[in-house]
Amino acid sequence: MTFLLIFSQLLAFPLVMPVSVATSDDALAMFYNPAGLSSNRGANLYYVYHLKDWKIIANSSFAGQVGPLGISYIPKPPFSYGIGLGLKIGAGLAVGARYFHRYSNYWCVGMLFRPKNFLSFGATWPDINLTDWKAIVTGIGIRPLGNRLTIFTETKLDSVEKLWFGLYIQPITGIELKGMAKTDKSFSVGVDISFGRTGAGYAGSKINAALNRFEHSLYLRLNKDIRPSVIPAESRFLTMKLSGLIQD
């Protein structure tokens, strides 16, 4: 069973986000790897709408982050909520935990190790009630061209031969194309458009093990940190007025 399928069953979150346990580092880390909350990117909030029908409340999801703390809320009956925490414990090393309630109580733990700016290792145990250590999901992310290109792969330890491969590419400043695919022809694609402190995006997926149709979602994002924007920043100039004598 893939991580995305476990994730869907546990969280009732749309199976549409091409995000990895090694690359998530904002509010979406609540759903993929709580250790990513340690990045402390500033306050940010996601609203996700699953394009299944026009039942707005039932198809809405929320994820937010303030400092190292994360929250999630899914109003679809039975409603569910989560609280997460990510902490840095050493140079490039972070750990995280998430409590989630839906029908029952679930605990997830995660680890993130970034020895270099271009290299990231992630691992998460989606539900520690599943005592089999092979339920752990591991991933690796590489940024050979900085923020312009990210390549990643991840797998569940009981099915290491069934890898997910994915990438993020930023062909134009402020526009990021995302995608991930698996050998069983499951895939997830998306696009994120940033306007600095706001953003919007689309994501869609087809997970063969979970469903036999293409799923779509739209999302809006608010963030305190200024991210690369499709709108060019205004030129700024510094004016200095000098007075008095100039001496050698």
GROMACS .gro file of C-alpha atoms in nm:
model
  248
    1MET     CA    1   0.000   0.000   0.000
    2THR     CA    2   0.144   0.338  -0.097
    3PHE     CA    3   0.196   0.626   0.143
    4LEU     CA    4  -0.063   0.836  -0.042
    5LEU     CA    5  -0.320   0.563   0.007
    6ILE     CA    6  -0.243   0.533   0.380
    7PHE     CA    7  -0.255   0.908   0.398
    8SER     CA    8  -0.598   0.922   0.232
    9GLN     CA    9  -0.751   0.658   0.454
   10LEU     CA   10  -0.615   0.815   0.769
   11LEU     CA   11  -0.679   1.181   0.696
   12ALA     CA   12  -0.961   1.191   0.439
   13PHE     CA   13  -0.747   1.445   0.252
   14PRO     CA   14  -0.767   1.459  -0.130
   15LEU     CA   15  -0.516   1.231  -0.302
   16VAL     CA   16  -0.386   1.510  -0.520
   17MET     CA   17  -0.082   1.681  -0.374
   18PRO     CA   18   0.253   1.588  -0.536
   19VAL     CA   19   0.448   1.642  -0.213
   20SER     CA   20   0.723   1.426  -0.062
   21VAL     CA   21   0.819   1.342   0.296
   22ALA     CA   22   1.163   1.487   0.211
   23THR     CA   23   1.043   1.819   0.064
   24SER     CA   24   0.738   1.935   0.261
   25ASP     CA   25   0.835   2.234   0.477
   26ASP     CA   26   0.529   2.452   0.534
   27ALA     CA   27   0.173   2.388   0.660
   28LEU     CA   28   0.138   2.091   0.422
   29ALA     CA   29   0.398   1.912   0.634
   30MET     CA   30   0.103   1.843   0.865
   31PHE     CA   31  -0.013   1.584   0.612
   32TYR     CA   32   0.319   1.444   0.492
   33ASN     CA   33   0.598   1.482   0.747
   34PRO     CA   34   0.552   1.684   1.068
   35ALA     CA   35   0.929   1.732   1.097
   36GLY     CA   36   0.895   1.978   0.808
   37LEU     CA   37   0.721   2.219   1.046
   38SER     CA   38   1.064   2.287   1.196
   39SER     CA   39   1.157   2.499   0.892
   40ASN     CA   40   0.966   2.781   1.063
   41ARG     CA   41   0.884   2.958   0.736
   42GLY     CA   42   0.648   3.190   0.920
   43ALA     CA   43   0.273   3.179   0.945
   44ASN     CA   44   0.102   3.023   0.643
   45LEU     CA   45  -0.243   2.884   0.570
   46TYR     CA   46  -0.381   2.655   0.299
   47TYR     CA   47  -0.743   2.615   0.194
   48VAL     CA   48  -0.795   2.312  -0.032
   49TYR     CA   49  -1.115   2.239  -0.224
   50HIS     CA   50  -1.163   1.891  -0.365
   51LEU     CA   51  -1.347   1.920  -0.700
   52LYS     CA   52  -1.571   1.621  -0.643
   53ASP     CA   53  -1.909   1.793  -0.630
   54TRP     CA   54  -2.049   2.123  -0.508
   55LYS     CA   55  -2.071   2.029  -0.140
   56ILE     CA   56  -1.835   2.304  -0.033
   57ILE     CA   57  -1.802   2.219   0.336
   58ALA     CA   58  -1.768   1.844   0.281
   59ASN     CA   59  -1.492   1.893   0.023
   60SER     CA   60  -1.288   2.158   0.204
   61SER     CA   61  -0.966   2.107   0.398
   62PHE     CA   62  -0.748   2.346   0.595
   63ALA     CA   63  -0.385   2.336   0.706
   64GLY     CA   64  -0.203   2.610   0.895
   65GLN     CA   65   0.133   2.679   1.052
   66VAL     CA   66   0.255   2.928   1.311
   67GLY     CA   67   0.623   2.888   1.393
   68PRO     CA   68   0.695   2.519   1.460
   69LEU     CA   69   0.327   2.444   1.530
   70GLY     CA   70   0.085   2.309   1.272
   71ILE     CA   71  -0.290   2.251   1.267
   72SER     CA   72  -0.528   2.083   1.026
   73TYR     CA   73  -0.905   2.065   1.001
   74ILE     CA   74  -1.124   1.864   0.765
   75PRO     CA   75  -1.497   1.936   0.817
   76LYS     CA   76  -1.617   1.640   0.608
   77PRO     CA   77  -1.829   1.421   0.841
   78PRO     CA   78  -1.702   1.283   1.063
   79PHE     CA   79  -1.492   1.597   1.097
   80SER     CA   80  -1.126   1.553   1.179
   81TYR     CA   81  -0.849   1.768   1.316
   82GLY     CA   82  -0.478   1.749   1.384
   83ILE     CA   83  -0.203   1.923   1.580
   84GLY     CA   84   0.165   1.896   1.493
   85LEU     CA   85   0.505   2.012   1.614
   86GLY     CA   86   0.844   2.017   1.442
   87LEU     CA   87   1.172   2.089   1.622
   88LYS     CA   88   1.532   2.126   1.512
   89ILE     CA   89   1.761   1.918   1.732
   90GLY     CA   90   2.094   1.964   1.558
   91ALA     CA   91   2.272   2.087   1.248
   92GLY     CA   92   2.034   2.008   0.964
   93LEU     CA   93   1.839   1.755   1.173
   94ALA     CA   94   1.474   1.790   1.277
   95VAL     CA   95   1.205   1.569   1.426
   96GLY     CA   96   0.830   1.610   1.442
   97ALA     CA   97   0.510   1.455   1.573
   98ARG     CA   98   0.146   1.490   1.478
   99TYR     CA   99  -0.169   1.397   1.665
  100PHE     CA  100  -0.473   1.335   1.448
  101HIS     CA  101  -0.831   1.250   1.536
  102ARG     CA  102  -1.082   1.091   1.300
  103TYR     CA  103  -1.299   0.812   1.434
  104SER     CA  104  -1.005   0.730   1.660
  105ASN     CA  105  -0.672   0.879   1.772
  106TYR     CA  106  -0.361   0.854   1.555
  107TRP     CA  107   0.001   0.955   1.612
  108CYS     CA  108   0.257   1.015   1.341
  109VAL     CA  109   0.628   1.080   1.390
  110GLY     CA  110   0.878   1.207   1.135
  111MET     CA  111   1.241   1.297   1.077
  112LEU     CA  112   1.407   1.537   0.836
  113PHE     CA  113   1.781   1.563   0.772
  114ARG     CA  114   1.926   1.836   0.548
  115PRO     CA  115   2.307   1.825   0.566
  116LYS     CA  116   2.330   2.064   0.269
  117ASN     CA  117   2.093   2.317   0.114
  118PHE     CA  118   2.057   2.098  -0.195
  119LEU     CA  119   2.007   1.762  -0.018
  120SER     CA  120   1.724   1.637   0.202
  121PHE     CA  121   1.636   1.303   0.363
  122GLY     CA  122   1.295   1.243   0.516
  123ALA     CA  123   1.115   0.960   0.694
  124THR     CA  124   0.776   0.931   0.856
  125TRP     CA  125   0.575   0.669   1.039
  126PRO     CA  126   0.217   0.760   0.934
  127ASP     CA  127   0.055   0.576   1.226
  128ILE     CA  128   0.264   0.439   1.512
  129ASN     CA  129  -0.032   0.218   1.605
  130LEU     CA  130   0.087   0.012   1.307
  131THR     CA  131   0.375  -0.144   1.496
  132ASP     CA  132   0.531  -0.300   1.186
  133TRP     CA  133   0.837  -0.084   1.113
  134LYS     CA  134   0.788  -0.153   0.744
  135ALA     CA  135   0.503   0.098   0.751
  136ILE     CA  136   0.769   0.372   0.757
  137VAL     CA  137   0.795   0.588   0.445
  138THR     CA  138   1.136   0.725   0.342
  139GLY     CA  139   1.233   0.980   0.079
  140ILE     CA  140   1.525   1.173  -0.069
  141GLY     CA  141   1.515   1.516  -0.233
  142ILE     CA  142   1.789   1.688  -0.436
  143ARG     CA  143   1.806   2.047  -0.566
  144PRO     CA  144   2.082   2.054  -0.830
  145LEU     CA  145   1.974   2.397  -0.956
  146GLY     CA  146   1.857   2.554  -0.631
  147ASN     CA  147   1.487   2.641  -0.613
  148ARG     CA  148   1.454   2.608  -0.990
  149LEU     CA  149   1.460   2.227  -0.983
  150THR     CA  150   1.387   1.965  -0.716
  151ILE     CA  151   1.407   1.591  -0.782
  152PHE     CA  152   1.280   1.341  -0.526
  153THR     CA  153   1.191   0.980  -0.469
  154GLU     CA  154   1.015   0.799  -0.186
  155THR     CA  155   0.884   0.456  -0.094
  156LYS     CA  156   0.725   0.255   0.183
  157LEU     CA  157   0.969   0.006   0.336
  158ASP     CA  158   0.749  -0.296   0.269
  159SER     CA  159   0.743  -0.217  -0.104
  160VAL     CA  160   1.083  -0.064  -0.185
  161GLU     CA  161   1.058  -0.192  -0.541
  162LYS     CA  162   0.757   0.038  -0.598
  163LEU     CA  163   0.919   0.379  -0.591
  164TRP     CA  164   0.757   0.715  -0.646
  165PHE     CA  165   0.964   0.953  -0.859
  166GLY     CA  166   0.886   1.323  -0.874
  167LEU     CA  167   1.012   1.669  -0.952
  168TYR     CA  168   0.933   2.036  -0.908
  169ILE     CA  169   1.046   2.275  -1.177
  170GLN     CA  170   1.021   2.654  -1.180
  171PRO     CA  171   1.045   2.758  -1.549
  172ILE     CA  172   0.931   3.112  -1.467
  173THR     CA  173   0.981   3.293  -1.139
  174GLY     CA  174   0.668   3.240  -0.929
  175ILE     CA  175   0.532   2.944  -1.128
  176GLU     CA  176   0.620   2.595  -1.012
  177LEU     CA  177   0.520   2.279  -1.197
  178LYS     CA  178   0.501   1.961  -0.992
  179GLY     CA  179   0.463   1.594  -1.069
  180MET     CA  180   0.523   1.247  -0.934
  181ALA     CA  181   0.461   0.901  -1.080
  182LYS     CA  182   0.490   0.536  -0.992
  183THR     CA  183   0.552   0.218  -1.190
  184ASP     CA  184   0.188   0.105  -1.154
  185LYS     CA  185   0.086   0.414  -1.359
  186SER     CA  186  -0.035   0.606  -1.055
  187PHE     CA  187   0.055   0.973  -1.079
  188SER     CA  188  -0.002   1.319  -0.934
  189VAL     CA  189   0.053   1.655  -1.104
  190GLY     CA  190   0.014   2.017  -1.001
  191VAL     CA  191   0.096   2.381  -1.058
  192ASP     CA  192   0.158   2.654  -0.799
  193ILE     CA  193   0.136   3.025  -0.884
  194SER     CA  194   0.282   3.261  -0.627
  195PHE     CA  195   0.212   3.631  -0.582
  196GLY     CA  196   0.458   3.687  -0.300
  197ARG     CA  197   0.253   3.657   0.016
  198THR     CA  198  -0.038   3.479  -0.152
  199GLY     CA  199  -0.062   3.188  -0.390
  200ALA     CA  200  -0.303   2.958  -0.571
  201GLY     CA  201  -0.268   2.621  -0.730
  202TYR     CA  202  -0.417   2.313  -0.888
  203ALA     CA  203  -0.336   1.949  -0.829
  204GLY     CA  204  -0.475   1.627  -0.972
  205SER     CA  205  -0.401   1.260  -0.937
  206LYS     CA  206  -0.494   0.907  -1.027
  207ILE     CA  207  -0.397   0.649  -0.766
  208ASN     CA  208  -0.467   0.306  -0.912
  209ALA     CA  209  -0.461   0.126  -0.578
  210ALA     CA  210  -0.722   0.361  -0.431
  211LEU     CA  211  -0.959   0.467  -0.710
  212ASN     CA  212  -1.012   0.439  -1.081
  213ARG     CA  213  -1.076   0.802  -1.166
  214PHE     CA  214  -0.887   1.127  -1.191
  215GLU     CA  215  -0.917   1.349  -0.883
  216HIS     CA  216  -0.887   1.730  -0.891
  217SER     CA  217  -0.830   1.998  -0.628
  218LEU     CA  218  -0.776   2.372  -0.612
  219TYR     CA  219  -0.608   2.556  -0.327
  220LEU     CA  220  -0.538   2.904  -0.196
  221ARG     CA  221  -0.238   2.993   0.020
  222LEU     CA  222  -0.157   3.283   0.249
  223ASN     CA  223   0.198   3.313   0.380
  224LYS     CA  224   0.394   3.562   0.588
  225ASP     CA  225   0.725   3.498   0.414
  226ILE     CA  226   0.767   3.655   0.071
  227ARG     CA  227   0.799   3.380  -0.190
  228PRO     CA  228   0.910   3.421  -0.553
  229SER     CA  229   0.632   3.603  -0.738
  230VAL     CA  230   0.507   3.613  -1.096
  231ILE     CA  231   0.457   3.987  -1.043
  232PRO     CA  232   0.792   4.166  -1.073
  233ALA     CA  233   0.886   4.363  -0.765
  234GLU     CA  234   0.903   4.739  -0.800
  235SER     CA  235   1.252   4.878  -0.834
  236ARG     CA  236   1.376   5.042  -0.517
  237PHE     CA  237   1.639   5.312  -0.492
  238LEU     CA  238   1.834   5.447  -0.199
  239THR     CA  239   1.881   5.823  -0.201
  240MET     CA  240   2.164   5.976   0.003
  241LYS     CA  241   2.209   6.346   0.063
  242LEU     CA  242   2.559   6.455   0.155
  243SER     CA  243   2.651   6.788   0.308
  244GLY     CA  244   2.967   6.952   0.442
  245LEU     CA  245   3.323   6.936   0.324
  246ILE     CA  246   3.469   6.633   0.157
  247GLN     CA  247   3.825   6.565   0.270
  248ASP     CA  248   4.086   6.322   0.148
   0.00000   0.00000   0.00000
